[in-house]
Each structure stands twice: as C-alpha cells, then as structure tokens.
C-alpha cells in the first residue's frame, strides 16, 4: 500500500510537469542581438509588471527605473518586497504582464532566451555544483584555457588554495567551488542575488573587493541584506510592498 501511494505521487508529479507551459523559444531567428551585445550595459524597466502565474496577484507593479551603463546599484528591502522578482524578470524566468525591460535599447522580450541569458551573469545565494572536477564546475562548456582559469582563481584569492590540492584543477568539487566561474564570464551585466548572505562580513568584504576589481567597468545590480555590501555603490533602492 505504501509503494502504491509513493508511485501515485510520482505520477502526479510527472503529470504536473507535463502540463507546465513551455518557456519562450531558446533562439529567435528573426531577431538576434549583435555578438557584442550588450556593449554598454544599460538596463531600463519601463512600467513593468509581472506575476508568477495567471490568476495570482502582481509581484511587481508598474516598475520604472534606469540603471545606467557601468553603474553599481544596490537593492535592499524586507523579504517579499520583490527584490528577487526583479532578477527573475531580468532573466525572463517570469514574463511581463505589462511594460518591458530593455538592455542597451533591445527589448529582452523580442530575443531568444539563450541570447538573453548567455549575455548576463548572476551570482545566486545558493550555488549549483556539478558532480565532477573543479575545472568542470568553473568551465562546464570547456571554453577557457587552464591559464585563464588560474587567473580567475588568483582574482578570487583562491589560487594558492587550489595549488595546495593534490589534484589541483582536477580536484573533486565540494562547497569550495562556488561561484568561481563568474570570473571567467566577463559579461557586461552582473547580478548578485544575496550572493554573500551565507558568508561572514570578512569574506563578504573580500568578495566585494574582488568584484570591484574584476568588474570595474560593468553594470552591477546587487540584492543585499547587509548595508555594508552596497555602501559605496552609485545608487541604492529600498523596495517595499
């Protein structure tokens, strides 16, 4: 009887997944951005509203703001105020109900999801690690040389640590592998969604210094729970319901 109940739950999950509405096309052959896009990194929300599912209340309502190219913008606010929803909207994990988001004058709703998501970098609070080596986690698509990876490790103040591992880049990754791949993908826009929430203030300061050095010419949007994290940013937005 227990096995039957377990199997029924599995069937329910499969049915639920099969009924999910598919995402937008991965590539829109009729409108693809230039290979160099985004060159400046300007982000514009124009009267933007969205919800998580049809029938639910809006989680963002009539949001309008501009992040100029190269600006460092911090967003703070209580849980449920809509900070992470802006991040999901920027990557089109949730779609617009009204208004639009543009990056360097390109409406992100007009291009394919791959063209959008591959041009923006995000550091989430909870990293996703693959079962494998440190190198695979840093460069899963095998796009970078060992020299580039070692330079990224040096920028992250982890070169000496990895050099001390018996297998170095072939070390089987644990928690120490998180977020390093960001330093290899030097996109023009970097989003940090409470990326340092789980570290102490000393490590937070070290990470922020690394980001300032490595992404000095990039647009940075940071969702933070510590004011110290964004104290020297160009602008700070306090979100509320």
Tab-separated table of C-alpha atoms in Angstrom:
chain	number	residue	atom	x	y	z
A	1	UNK	CA	0.000	0.000	0.000
A	2	UNK	CA	2.847	2.388	0.845
A	3	UNK	CA	4.520	1.608	-2.502
A	4	UNK	CA	1.280	2.362	-4.333
A	5	UNK	CA	0.926	5.730	-2.598
A	6	UNK	CA	4.547	6.597	-3.419
A	7	UNK	CA	4.062	5.676	-7.071
A	8	UNK	CA	0.853	7.701	-7.282
A	9	UNK	CA	2.717	10.774	-6.011
A	10	UNK	CA	5.349	10.202	-8.708
A	11	UNK	CA	2.648	10.012	-11.359
A	12	UNK	CA	1.128	13.250	-10.073
A	13	UNK	CA	4.497	14.981	-10.372
A	14	UNK	CA	5.043	13.736	-13.923
A	15	UNK	CA	1.537	14.905	-14.854
A	16	UNK	CA	2.214	18.311	-13.306
A	17	UNK	CA	5.493	18.699	-15.202
A	18	UNK	CA	3.880	17.602	-18.474
A	19	UNK	CA	1.269	20.337	-18.120
A	20	UNK	CA	3.736	23.151	-17.451
A	21	UNK	CA	3.635	25.896	-20.056
A	22	UNK	CA	6.902	25.804	-22.032
A	23	UNK	CA	9.301	28.728	-21.962
A	24	UNK	CA	9.744	31.103	-24.855
A	25	UNK	CA	11.916	29.909	-27.771
A	26	UNK	CA	15.587	29.394	-26.984
A	27	UNK	CA	16.558	31.264	-30.166
A	28	UNK	CA	14.511	33.796	-32.137
A	29	UNK	CA	15.968	33.554	-35.656
A	30	UNK	CA	14.094	36.695	-36.742
A	31	UNK	CA	15.713	38.901	-34.107
A	32	UNK	CA	19.137	38.084	-32.714
A	33	UNK	CA	21.289	40.691	-30.960
A	34	UNK	CA	24.750	41.552	-32.182
A	35	UNK	CA	27.532	39.299	-30.970
A	36	UNK	CA	28.924	42.217	-28.919
A	37	UNK	CA	25.561	42.964	-27.237
A	38	UNK	CA	25.338	44.355	-24.623
A	39	UNK	CA	28.227	46.758	-25.182
A	40	UNK	CA	27.250	49.359	-22.572
A	41	UNK	CA	25.103	47.508	-20.045
A	42	UNK	CA	22.222	49.954	-19.618
A	43	UNK	CA	19.121	48.330	-18.079
A	44	UNK	CA	15.695	50.009	-18.318
A	45	UNK	CA	12.457	48.842	-16.658
A	46	UNK	CA	9.507	50.668	-18.271
A	47	UNK	CA	6.132	50.493	-16.462
A	48	UNK	CA	6.933	46.835	-15.831
A	49	UNK	CA	4.502	44.473	-14.098
A	50	UNK	CA	4.590	40.708	-13.658
A	51	UNK	CA	3.133	37.806	-11.696
A	52	UNK	CA	4.288	34.245	-11.097
A	53	UNK	CA	1.236	32.530	-12.551
A	54	UNK	CA	-2.026	33.581	-14.217
A	55	UNK	CA	-4.615	34.459	-11.597
A	56	UNK	CA	-2.101	35.406	-8.908
A	57	UNK	CA	-1.515	38.940	-7.653
A	58	UNK	CA	1.150	41.063	-9.291
A	59	UNK	CA	4.549	40.774	-7.597
A	60	UNK	CA	5.911	43.805	-9.464
A	61	UNK	CA	3.544	46.612	-10.337
A	62	UNK	CA	4.355	49.489	-12.695
A	63	UNK	CA	8.100	49.486	-12.022
A	64	UNK	CA	10.047	52.170	-13.909
A	65	UNK	CA	13.746	52.848	-13.436
A	66	UNK	CA	17.020	53.048	-15.355
A	67	UNK	CA	20.400	51.604	-14.434
A	68	UNK	CA	22.942	53.494	-16.488
A	69	UNK	CA	25.879	51.738	-18.096
A	70	UNK	CA	28.625	50.949	-15.598
A	71	UNK	CA	26.580	51.912	-12.541
A	72	UNK	CA	26.669	49.906	-9.319
A	73	UNK	CA	23.142	49.719	-7.923
A	74	UNK	CA	22.095	48.110	-4.662
A	75	UNK	CA	18.571	46.931	-3.810
A	76	UNK	CA	17.553	46.356	-0.220
A	77	UNK	CA	14.216	45.575	1.363
A	78	UNK	CA	12.360	43.124	3.529
A	79	UNK	CA	11.564	39.569	2.450
A	80	UNK	CA	8.725	39.526	-0.058
A	81	UNK	CA	9.256	43.076	-1.246
A	82	UNK	CA	10.012	41.988	-4.815
A	83	UNK	CA	13.829	42.159	-4.971
A	84	UNK	CA	14.420	38.679	-6.343
A	85	UNK	CA	11.395	39.007	-8.615
A	86	UNK	CA	13.264	41.747	-10.472
A	87	UNK	CA	16.112	39.308	-11.028
A	88	UNK	CA	13.741	36.620	-12.312
A	89	UNK	CA	12.169	39.186	-14.623
A	90	UNK	CA	15.557	40.244	-15.988
A	91	UNK	CA	16.324	36.642	-16.979
A	92	UNK	CA	12.719	36.075	-18.153
A	93	UNK	CA	12.094	33.268	-15.703
A	94	UNK	CA	8.813	35.120	-15.289
A	95	UNK	CA	7.347	37.058	-18.188
A	96	UNK	CA	5.886	40.545	-18.313
A	97	UNK	CA	2.189	41.212	-17.823
A	98	UNK	CA	2.688	44.827	-18.826
A	99	UNK	CA	5.557	47.079	-19.836
A	100	UNK	CA	9.002	45.896	-20.831
A	101	UNK	CA	12.670	45.579	-19.915
A	102	UNK	CA	15.347	46.721	-22.332
A	103	UNK	CA	19.107	46.256	-22.283
A	104	UNK	CA	21.074	48.646	-24.473
A	105	UNK	CA	17.849	49.552	-26.313
A	106	UNK	CA	16.960	45.920	-27.047
A	107	UNK	CA	13.608	44.738	-25.678
A	108	UNK	CA	14.529	41.450	-23.996
A	109	UNK	CA	11.089	40.004	-24.820
A	110	UNK	CA	11.960	40.143	-28.536
A	111	UNK	CA	15.036	37.898	-28.408
A	112	UNK	CA	15.529	34.230	-27.583
A	113	UNK	CA	16.184	33.069	-24.041
A	114	UNK	CA	19.651	31.760	-24.888
A	115	UNK	CA	20.718	35.080	-26.409
A	116	UNK	CA	19.482	36.860	-23.279
A	117	UNK	CA	20.685	34.573	-20.505
A	118	UNK	CA	24.104	33.891	-22.005
A	119	UNK	CA	24.897	37.634	-22.004
A	120	UNK	CA	24.176	38.271	-18.310
A	121	UNK	CA	25.971	36.801	-15.311
A	122	UNK	CA	24.289	36.043	-11.988
A	123	UNK	CA	25.702	35.045	-8.624
A	124	UNK	CA	22.853	33.400	-6.685
A	125	UNK	CA	22.733	32.863	-2.940
A	126	UNK	CA	22.722	29.081	-3.363
A	127	UNK	CA	25.274	27.805	-5.883
A	128	UNK	CA	24.616	24.933	-8.234
A	129	UNK	CA	27.532	22.485	-8.307
A	130	UNK	CA	28.030	19.678	-10.791
A	131	UNK	CA	29.376	16.322	-9.799
A	132	UNK	CA	32.906	16.443	-11.161
A	133	UNK	CA	36.162	18.317	-11.016
A	134	UNK	CA	36.843	21.895	-10.067
A	135	UNK	CA	37.693	22.624	-13.697
A	136	UNK	CA	34.350	21.266	-14.950
A	137	UNK	CA	32.485	23.451	-12.471
A	138	UNK	CA	34.455	26.530	-13.456
A	139	UNK	CA	34.212	25.914	-17.187
A	140	UNK	CA	31.491	23.331	-17.946
A	141	UNK	CA	31.488	24.146	-21.680
A	142	UNK	CA	35.278	23.888	-21.962
A	143	UNK	CA	35.618	27.413	-23.354
A	144	UNK	CA	38.672	28.635	-21.432
A	145	UNK	CA	42.299	27.653	-21.142
A	146	UNK	CA	43.954	26.478	-17.940
A	147	UNK	CA	45.839	29.791	-17.843
A	148	UNK	CA	42.572	31.749	-17.871
A	149	UNK	CA	41.170	29.551	-15.094
A	150	UNK	CA	44.263	30.057	-12.944
A	151	UNK	CA	43.986	33.835	-13.452
A	152	UNK	CA	40.344	33.690	-12.321
A	153	UNK	CA	41.385	31.717	-9.233
A	154	UNK	CA	44.051	34.306	-8.496
A	155	UNK	CA	41.488	37.119	-8.791
A	156	UNK	CA	39.272	35.217	-6.345
A	157	UNK	CA	42.189	34.854	-3.907
A	158	UNK	CA	41.988	31.077	-4.235
A	159	UNK	CA	44.987	30.264	-6.411
A	160	UNK	CA	47.198	29.220	-3.502
A	161	UNK	CA	44.373	27.107	-2.064
A	162	UNK	CA	43.867	25.199	-5.322
A	163	UNK	CA	47.619	24.823	-5.825
A	164	UNK	CA	47.686	23.078	-2.455
A	165	UNK	CA	45.153	20.465	-3.531
A	166	UNK	CA	46.681	17.129	-4.570
A	167	UNK	CA	44.871	17.140	-7.919
A	168	UNK	CA	44.573	20.933	-8.286
A	169	UNK	CA	42.064	21.671	-11.125
A	170	UNK	CA	41.074	18.002	-11.198
A	171	UNK	CA	40.010	18.133	-7.546
A	172	UNK	CA	36.508	16.780	-6.956
A	173	UNK	CA	34.471	19.840	-6.046
A	174	UNK	CA	32.707	20.475	-2.743
A	175	UNK	CA	31.472	23.748	-1.302
A	176	UNK	CA	34.811	25.451	-2.015
A	177	UNK	CA	33.979	25.562	-5.709
A	178	UNK	CA	31.091	28.001	-5.518
A	179	UNK	CA	30.758	30.998	-7.806
A	180	UNK	CA	34.282	30.983	-9.239
A	181	UNK	CA	33.058	30.567	-12.811
A	182	UNK	CA	31.691	34.125	-12.699
A	183	UNK	CA	35.222	35.490	-13.003
A	184	UNK	CA	35.647	33.652	-16.295
A	185	UNK	CA	32.421	35.008	-17.817
A	186	UNK	CA	33.142	38.732	-18.024
A	187	UNK	CA	29.709	39.812	-19.221
A	188	UNK	CA	28.757	43.485	-19.220
A	189	UNK	CA	25.993	43.000	-16.633
A	190	UNK	CA	26.465	41.239	-13.292
A	191	UNK	CA	23.566	40.450	-10.954
A	192	UNK	CA	24.215	39.420	-7.343
A	193	UNK	CA	21.141	37.963	-5.651
A	194	UNK	CA	22.176	37.941	-1.968
A	195	UNK	CA	25.325	36.149	-3.128
A	196	UNK	CA	27.163	36.783	0.152
A	197	UNK	CA	24.282	36.135	2.548
A	198	UNK	CA	25.828	32.884	3.795
A	199	UNK	CA	29.342	34.238	4.465
A	200	UNK	CA	30.700	36.348	7.304
A	201	UNK	CA	31.469	40.052	6.953
A	202	UNK	CA	35.186	39.483	6.383
A	203	UNK	CA	34.558	37.140	3.442
A	204	UNK	CA	31.809	39.446	2.196
A	205	UNK	CA	34.305	42.322	2.089
A	206	UNK	CA	36.851	40.166	0.247
A	207	UNK	CA	34.260	39.106	-2.346
A	208	UNK	CA	33.087	42.681	-2.881
A	209	UNK	CA	36.679	43.886	-3.378
A	210	UNK	CA	37.214	41.142	-5.956
A	211	UNK	CA	34.037	42.136	-7.794
A	212	UNK	CA	35.032	45.814	-7.793
A	213	UNK	CA	38.390	44.971	-9.332
A	214	UNK	CA	37.256	42.325	-11.837
A	215	UNK	CA	34.025	44.068	-12.914
A	216	UNK	CA	35.044	47.720	-12.556
A	217	UNK	CA	33.640	48.646	-15.994
A	218	UNK	CA	30.481	46.538	-15.717
A	219	UNK	CA	26.947	47.314	-14.635
A	220	UNK	CA	26.313	45.646	-11.271
A	221	UNK	CA	22.896	45.103	-9.689
A	222	UNK	CA	23.141	43.755	-6.153
A	223	UNK	CA	20.351	42.462	-3.938
A	224	UNK	CA	21.796	42.664	-0.457
A	225	UNK	CA	20.821	42.029	3.135
A	226	UNK	CA	23.825	43.918	4.560
A	227	UNK	CA	24.088	47.671	4.016
A	228	UNK	CA	27.881	47.371	4.204
A	229	UNK	CA	27.783	45.355	0.988
A	230	UNK	CA	26.434	48.294	-1.014
A	231	UNK	CA	27.698	51.284	0.958
A	232	UNK	CA	29.973	52.528	-1.844
A	233	UNK	CA	27.542	51.840	-4.692
A	234	UNK	CA	26.373	54.634	-7.001
A	235	UNK	CA	22.695	54.211	-6.119
A	236	UNK	CA	20.595	52.344	-3.587
A	237	UNK	CA	16.938	51.414	-3.951
A	238	UNK	CA	14.789	50.419	-0.985
A	239	UNK	CA	11.948	48.135	-2.142
A	240	UNK	CA	8.667	47.711	-0.292
A	241	UNK	CA	5.252	46.215	-0.921
